[in-house]
Short mmCIF file of C-alpha atoms in Angstrom, two decimals:
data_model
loop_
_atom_site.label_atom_id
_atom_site.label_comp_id
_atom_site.label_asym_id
_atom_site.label_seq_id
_atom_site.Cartn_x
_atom_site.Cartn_y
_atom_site.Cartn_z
CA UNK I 1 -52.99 88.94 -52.19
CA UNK I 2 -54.73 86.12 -53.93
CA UNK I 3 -57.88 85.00 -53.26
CA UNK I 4 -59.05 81.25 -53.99
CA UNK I 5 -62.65 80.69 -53.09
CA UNK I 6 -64.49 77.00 -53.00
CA UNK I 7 -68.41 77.69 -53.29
CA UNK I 8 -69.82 74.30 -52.41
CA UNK I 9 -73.47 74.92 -53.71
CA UNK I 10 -75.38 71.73 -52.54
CA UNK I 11 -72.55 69.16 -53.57
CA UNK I 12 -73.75 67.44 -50.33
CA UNK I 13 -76.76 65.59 -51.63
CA UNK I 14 -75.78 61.79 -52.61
CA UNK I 15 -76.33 60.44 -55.82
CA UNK I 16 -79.50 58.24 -54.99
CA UNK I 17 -81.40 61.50 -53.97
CA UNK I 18 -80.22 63.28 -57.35
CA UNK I 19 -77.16 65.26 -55.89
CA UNK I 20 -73.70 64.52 -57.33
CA UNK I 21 -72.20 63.38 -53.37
CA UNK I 22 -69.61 60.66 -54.37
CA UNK I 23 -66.97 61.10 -51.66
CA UNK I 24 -68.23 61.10 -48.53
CA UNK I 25 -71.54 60.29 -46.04
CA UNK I 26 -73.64 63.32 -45.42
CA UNK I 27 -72.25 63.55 -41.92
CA UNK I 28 -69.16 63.37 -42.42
CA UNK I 29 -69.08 65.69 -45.77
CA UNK I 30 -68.15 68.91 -44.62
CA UNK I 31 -65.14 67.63 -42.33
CA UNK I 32 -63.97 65.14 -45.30
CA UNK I 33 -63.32 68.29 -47.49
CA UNK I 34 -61.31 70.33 -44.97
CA UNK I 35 -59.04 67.12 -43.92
CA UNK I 36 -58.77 66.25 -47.82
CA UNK I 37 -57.07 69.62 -48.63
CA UNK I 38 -55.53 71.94 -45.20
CA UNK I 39 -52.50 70.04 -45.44
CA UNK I 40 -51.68 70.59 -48.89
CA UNK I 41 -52.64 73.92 -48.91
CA UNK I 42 -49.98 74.49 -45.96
CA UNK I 43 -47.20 74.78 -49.25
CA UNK I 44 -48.44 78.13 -49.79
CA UNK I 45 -47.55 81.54 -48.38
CA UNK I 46 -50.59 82.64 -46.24
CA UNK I 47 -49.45 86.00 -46.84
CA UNK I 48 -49.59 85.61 -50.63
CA UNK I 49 -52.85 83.82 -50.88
CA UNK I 50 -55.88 82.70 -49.06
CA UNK I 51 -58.64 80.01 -49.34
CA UNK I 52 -62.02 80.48 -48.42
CA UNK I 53 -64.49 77.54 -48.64
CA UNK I 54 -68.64 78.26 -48.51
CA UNK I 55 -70.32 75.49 -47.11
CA UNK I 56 -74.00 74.71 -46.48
CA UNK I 57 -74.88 75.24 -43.00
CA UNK I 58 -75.56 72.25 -42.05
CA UNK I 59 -72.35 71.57 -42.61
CA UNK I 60 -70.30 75.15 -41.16
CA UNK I 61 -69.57 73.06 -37.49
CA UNK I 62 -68.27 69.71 -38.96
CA UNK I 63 -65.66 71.88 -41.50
CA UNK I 64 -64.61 74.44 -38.61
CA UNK I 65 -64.53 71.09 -36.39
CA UNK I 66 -61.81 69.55 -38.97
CA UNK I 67 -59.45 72.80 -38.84
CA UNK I 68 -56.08 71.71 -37.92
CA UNK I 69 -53.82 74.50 -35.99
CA UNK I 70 -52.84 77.09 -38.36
CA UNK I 71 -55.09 75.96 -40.98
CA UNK I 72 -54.85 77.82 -44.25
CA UNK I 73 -58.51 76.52 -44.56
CA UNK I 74 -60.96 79.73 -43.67
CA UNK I 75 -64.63 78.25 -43.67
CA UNK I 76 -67.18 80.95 -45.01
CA UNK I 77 -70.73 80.60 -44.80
CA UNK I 78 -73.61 80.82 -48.40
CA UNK I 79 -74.84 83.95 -47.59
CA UNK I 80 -76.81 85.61 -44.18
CA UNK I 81 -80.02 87.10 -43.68
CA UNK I 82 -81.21 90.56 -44.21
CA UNK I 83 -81.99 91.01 -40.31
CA UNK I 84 -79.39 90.30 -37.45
CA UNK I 85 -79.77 89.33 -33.63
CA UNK I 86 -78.74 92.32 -31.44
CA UNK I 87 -78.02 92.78 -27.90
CA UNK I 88 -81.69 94.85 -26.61
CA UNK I 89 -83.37 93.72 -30.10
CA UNK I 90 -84.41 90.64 -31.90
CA UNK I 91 -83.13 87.80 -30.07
CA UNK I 92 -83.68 85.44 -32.67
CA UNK I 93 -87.16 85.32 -33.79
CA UNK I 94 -85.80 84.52 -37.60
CA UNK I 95 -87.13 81.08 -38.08
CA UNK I 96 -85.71 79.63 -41.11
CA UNK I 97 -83.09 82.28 -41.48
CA UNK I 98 -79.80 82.68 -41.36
CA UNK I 99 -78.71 85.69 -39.28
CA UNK I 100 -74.38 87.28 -39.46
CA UNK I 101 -74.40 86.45 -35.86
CA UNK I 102 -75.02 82.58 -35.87
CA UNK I 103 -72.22 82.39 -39.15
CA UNK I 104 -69.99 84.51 -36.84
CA UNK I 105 -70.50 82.17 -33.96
CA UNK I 106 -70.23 79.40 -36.06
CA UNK I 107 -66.85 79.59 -36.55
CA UNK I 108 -67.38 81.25 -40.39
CA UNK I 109 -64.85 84.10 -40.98
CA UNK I 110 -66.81 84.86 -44.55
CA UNK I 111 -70.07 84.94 -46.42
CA UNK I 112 -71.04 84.57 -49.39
CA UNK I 113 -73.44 87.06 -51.12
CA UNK I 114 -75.23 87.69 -54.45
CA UNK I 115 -73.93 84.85 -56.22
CA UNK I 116 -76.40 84.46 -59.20
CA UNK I 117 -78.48 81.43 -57.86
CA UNK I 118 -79.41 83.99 -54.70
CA UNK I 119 -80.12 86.70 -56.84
CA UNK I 120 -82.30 84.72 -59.01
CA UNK I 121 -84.14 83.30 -56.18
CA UNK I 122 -84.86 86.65 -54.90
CA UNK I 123 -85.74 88.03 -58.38
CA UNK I 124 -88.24 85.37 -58.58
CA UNK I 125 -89.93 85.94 -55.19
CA UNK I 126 -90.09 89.20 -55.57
CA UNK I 127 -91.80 88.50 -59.11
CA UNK I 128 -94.23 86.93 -57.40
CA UNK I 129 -95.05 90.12 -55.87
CA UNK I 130 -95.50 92.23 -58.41
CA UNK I 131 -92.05 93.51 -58.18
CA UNK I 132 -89.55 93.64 -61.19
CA UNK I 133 -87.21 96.19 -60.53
CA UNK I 134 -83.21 94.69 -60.79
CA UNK I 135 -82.59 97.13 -58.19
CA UNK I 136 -84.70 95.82 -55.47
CA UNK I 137 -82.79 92.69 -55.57
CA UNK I 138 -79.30 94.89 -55.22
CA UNK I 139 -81.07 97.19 -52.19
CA UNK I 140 -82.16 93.53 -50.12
CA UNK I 141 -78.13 92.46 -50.85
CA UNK I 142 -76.75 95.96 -49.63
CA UNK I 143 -78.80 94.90 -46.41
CA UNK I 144 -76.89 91.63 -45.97
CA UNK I 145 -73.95 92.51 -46.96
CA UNK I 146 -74.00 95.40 -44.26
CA UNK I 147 -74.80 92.96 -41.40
CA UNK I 148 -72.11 90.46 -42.34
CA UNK I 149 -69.06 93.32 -42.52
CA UNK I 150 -70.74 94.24 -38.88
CA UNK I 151 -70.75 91.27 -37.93
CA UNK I 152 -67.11 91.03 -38.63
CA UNK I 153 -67.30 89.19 -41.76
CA UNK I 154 -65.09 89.57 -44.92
CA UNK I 155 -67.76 89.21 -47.90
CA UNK I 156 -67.24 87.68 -51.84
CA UNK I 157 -70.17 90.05 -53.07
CA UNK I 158 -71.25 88.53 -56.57
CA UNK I 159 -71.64 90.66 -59.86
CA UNK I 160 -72.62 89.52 -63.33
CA UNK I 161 -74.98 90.34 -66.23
CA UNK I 162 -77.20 87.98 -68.02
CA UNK I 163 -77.39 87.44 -71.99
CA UNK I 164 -80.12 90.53 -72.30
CA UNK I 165 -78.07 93.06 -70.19
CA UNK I 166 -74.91 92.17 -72.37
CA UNK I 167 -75.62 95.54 -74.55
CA UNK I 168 -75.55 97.48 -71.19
CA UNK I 169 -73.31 95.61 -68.57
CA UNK I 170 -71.95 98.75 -67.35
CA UNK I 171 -75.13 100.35 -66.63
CA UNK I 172 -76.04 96.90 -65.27
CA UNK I 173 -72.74 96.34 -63.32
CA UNK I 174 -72.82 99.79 -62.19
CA UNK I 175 -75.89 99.24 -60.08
CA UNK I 176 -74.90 96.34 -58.63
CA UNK I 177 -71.53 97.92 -57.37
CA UNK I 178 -73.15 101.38 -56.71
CA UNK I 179 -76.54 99.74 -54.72
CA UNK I 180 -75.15 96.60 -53.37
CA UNK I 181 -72.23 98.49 -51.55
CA UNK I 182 -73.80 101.79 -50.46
CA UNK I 183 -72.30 102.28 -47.15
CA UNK I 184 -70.66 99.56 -46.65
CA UNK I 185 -66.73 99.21 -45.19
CA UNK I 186 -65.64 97.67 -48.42
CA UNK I 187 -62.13 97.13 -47.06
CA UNK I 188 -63.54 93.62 -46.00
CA UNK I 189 -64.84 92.57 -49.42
CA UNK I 190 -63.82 91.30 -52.21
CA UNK I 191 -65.87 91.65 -56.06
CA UNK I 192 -66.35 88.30 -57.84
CA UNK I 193 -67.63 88.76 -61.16
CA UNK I 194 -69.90 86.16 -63.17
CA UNK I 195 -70.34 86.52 -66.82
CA UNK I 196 -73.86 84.77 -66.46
CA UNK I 197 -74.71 84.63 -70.47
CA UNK I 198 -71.33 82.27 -70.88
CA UNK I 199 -72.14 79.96 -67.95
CA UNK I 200 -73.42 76.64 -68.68
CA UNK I 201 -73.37 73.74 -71.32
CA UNK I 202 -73.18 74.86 -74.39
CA UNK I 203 -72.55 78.58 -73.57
CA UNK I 204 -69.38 80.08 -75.09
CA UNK I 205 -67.35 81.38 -71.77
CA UNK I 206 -65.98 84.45 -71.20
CA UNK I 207 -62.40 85.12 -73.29
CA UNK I 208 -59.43 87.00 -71.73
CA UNK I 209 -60.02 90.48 -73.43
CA UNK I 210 -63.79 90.44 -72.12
CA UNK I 211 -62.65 89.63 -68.20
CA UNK I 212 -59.75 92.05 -68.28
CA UNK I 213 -62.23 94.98 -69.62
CA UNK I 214 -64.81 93.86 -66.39
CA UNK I 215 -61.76 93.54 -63.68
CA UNK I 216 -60.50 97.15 -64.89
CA UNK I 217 -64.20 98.61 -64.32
CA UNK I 218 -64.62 96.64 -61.76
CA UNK I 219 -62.13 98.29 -59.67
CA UNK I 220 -62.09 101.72 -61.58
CA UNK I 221 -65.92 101.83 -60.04
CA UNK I 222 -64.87 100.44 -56.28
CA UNK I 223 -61.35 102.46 -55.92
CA UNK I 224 -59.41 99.23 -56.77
CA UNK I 225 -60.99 96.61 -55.26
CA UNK I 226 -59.46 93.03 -55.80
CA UNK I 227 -61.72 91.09 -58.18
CA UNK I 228 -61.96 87.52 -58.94
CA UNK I 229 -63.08 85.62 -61.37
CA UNK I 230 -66.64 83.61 -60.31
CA UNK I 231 -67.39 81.88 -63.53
CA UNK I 232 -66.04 78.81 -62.92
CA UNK I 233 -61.91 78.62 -62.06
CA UNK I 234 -60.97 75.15 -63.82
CA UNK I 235 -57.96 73.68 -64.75
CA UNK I 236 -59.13 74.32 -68.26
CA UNK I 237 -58.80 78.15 -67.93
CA UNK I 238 -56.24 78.46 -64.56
CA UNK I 239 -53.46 79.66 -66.29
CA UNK I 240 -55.40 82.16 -68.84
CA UNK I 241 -57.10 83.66 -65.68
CA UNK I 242 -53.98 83.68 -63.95
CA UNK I 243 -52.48 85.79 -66.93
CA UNK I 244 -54.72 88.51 -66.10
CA UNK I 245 -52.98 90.90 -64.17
CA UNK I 246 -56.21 92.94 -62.86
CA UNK I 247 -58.00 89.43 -61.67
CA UNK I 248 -56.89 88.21 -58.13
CA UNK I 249 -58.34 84.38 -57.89
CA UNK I 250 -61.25 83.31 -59.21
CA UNK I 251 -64.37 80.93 -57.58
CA UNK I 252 -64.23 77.30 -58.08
CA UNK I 253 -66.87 75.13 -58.15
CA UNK I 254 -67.27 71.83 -59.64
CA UNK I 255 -64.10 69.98 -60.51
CA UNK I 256 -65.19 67.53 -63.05
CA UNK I 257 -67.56 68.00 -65.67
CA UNK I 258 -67.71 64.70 -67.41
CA UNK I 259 -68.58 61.33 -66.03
CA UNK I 260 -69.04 61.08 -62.51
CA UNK I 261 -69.57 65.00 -62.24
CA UNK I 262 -69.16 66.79 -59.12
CA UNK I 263 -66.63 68.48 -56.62
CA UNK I 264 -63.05 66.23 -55.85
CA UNK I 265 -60.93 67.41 -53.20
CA UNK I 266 -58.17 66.07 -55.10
CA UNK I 267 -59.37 67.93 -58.35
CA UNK I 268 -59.69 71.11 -56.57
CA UNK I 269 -56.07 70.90 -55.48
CA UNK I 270 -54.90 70.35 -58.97
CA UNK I 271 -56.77 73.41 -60.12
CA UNK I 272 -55.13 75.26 -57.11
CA UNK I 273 -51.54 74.29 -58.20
CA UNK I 274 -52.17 74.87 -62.42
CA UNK I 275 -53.23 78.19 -61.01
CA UNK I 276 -50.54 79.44 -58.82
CA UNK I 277 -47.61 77.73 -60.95
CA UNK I 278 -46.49 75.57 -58.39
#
C-alpha cells in the first residue's frame, strides 16, 4: 500500500494578511481542495494507494462536507491534544485544545503528529520552562499519539533530525521511534521521516542513498513499518522517491516554489501522477 499525504500547514491565510491563499475564499477553502482533486483521484486503485489530506480545523467540516460517495479523499486532522474527553471524565474542559474525540467526530479518519513545526513549538515552550531534554518533547507525543489510535485514528507520526544531531541520527531517531511509540497499537500508523538539516532554501536535500539508509532503520527499529518520505514530495524528486523500494509515499506540501508560491490543487495532482507513473 501507498500512502500519499497532503499536510496543508496554514495555506489558508490570503495573500493580503501574509499567507500564500490564491485559490479560494477562506470559507470556502477547505471544500475547494477536496472538489478540486476526489474525482481525479478516483483513477487509482484504493486498494493500492490512499490519500490523506491534514487540514486546519477550522476547516475539517467544510472538506468532510465536500466528500463525494466513495471518495478516495480521507480528511485527517494537524495533530490532537495530549488529554481526551471520556465518558465519566473530562467532558470537555480543554479550552483551546484539540481533543481525538472532536477530530473523530469531525469526520477526520487521521491525525497528524510530530511533524517538525509541532515539535519545535513544544521544544520551545518547554524551553521556556527550564526544560531541554529532546525526550520530553517525544514522551508529550507518545501521549497524543496514544489518544488518537484510541480514538480510532490511523496516525503519520513525524521523525527527523536537525543539522547538529546529523553525527548521531540513529541515537536521535531511535528515541523518537522508541519514546514516541511506547505502547502504542502501531498497526494504525504510519513513520514519515523529515531530514530537517536539508529542508529549506538553500539547504542541500536529502539524496537517494541517505533516505534508503533511514527507511531501512526506520522499519528495522518498528518491525517493518511503512515509511514515507515527509521532506517535501515534489515533482522535482517523485520519481527518485518512487525508486526507493523501502519508501511507501511521501508528504506533500507546497506545490510551487517560485512566483506565486503556495499549494495548487492542480499541482498536487501532477505530483500525484509523476509519482505513481500514471
Amino acid at each position: 500500500m501507498k500512502h500519499l499525504y497532503l499536510n496543508l500547514k496554514r495555506f489558508d491565510v490570503p495573500v493580503e494578511y501574509g499567507g500564500v491563499n490564491r485559490i479560494a475564499p477562506v470559507g470556502e477553502w477547505g471544500r475547494y481542495i477536496v472538489t478540486q482533486t476526489q474525482e481525479a483521484l478516483k483513477q487509482y486503485d484504493p486498494s493500492e494507494v490512499e490519500f490523506v489530506q491534514y487540514f486546519p480545523e477550522a476547516h475539517i467540516l467544510g472538506a468532510v462536507g465536500a466528500l463525494c460517495e466513495n471518495s478516495p479523499v480521507q480528511v485527517g486532522s494537524q495533530g490532537v491534544y495530549r488529554v481526551n474527553t471520556a465518558v465519566g471524565g473530562n467532558f470537555g474542559a480543554l479550552t483551546t485544545n484539540r481533543p481525538a474525540s472532536i477530530v473523530k467526530a469531525m469526520g477526520c479518519t487521521s491525525a497528524l503528529i510530530g511533524h517538525c513545526e509541532e515539535r519545535n513549538d513544544k521544544a520551545g515552550i518547554l524551553a521556556e520552562a527550564g526544560v531541554t531534554d529532546p525526550a520530553a518533547v517525544n514522551r508529550l507525543l507518545n501521549q497524543e499519539v496514544k489518544l488518537a489510535v484510541e480514538q480510532g485514528l490511523s496516525v503519520l507520526y513525524c521523525i527527523g533530525e536537525k543539522s547538529e544531531e546529523q553525527d548521531r541520527w540513529q541515537e536521535v531517531l531511535g528515541e523518537q521511534l522508541s519514546t514516541g511509540l511506547s505502547g502504542v497499537d502501531t498497526s494504525r500508523v504510519v513513520i514519515a521521516y523529515e531530514p530537517i538539516w536539508s529542508i529549506g532554501p538553500g539547504k542541500t536535500p536529502a539524496g537517494k542513498e541517505y533516505i534508503t539508509k533511514i527507511a531501512r532503520f526506520v522499519k528495522e527499529r518498528t518491525g517493518g513499518l511503512d515509511v514515507v518520505y515527509g521532506g517535501g514530495l515534489k515533482v522535482d524528486n517523485a520519481e527518485m522517491l518512487a525508486s526507493i523500494p523501502e519508501i511507501d509515499g511521501g508528504l506533500i506540501a507546497l506545490t510551487r516554489f517560485q512566483g506565486e508560491i503556495g499549494f495548487y490543487p492542480e499541482e498536487y495532482l501532477e505530483i500525484i501522477k509523476t509519482y505513481l507513473g500514471k
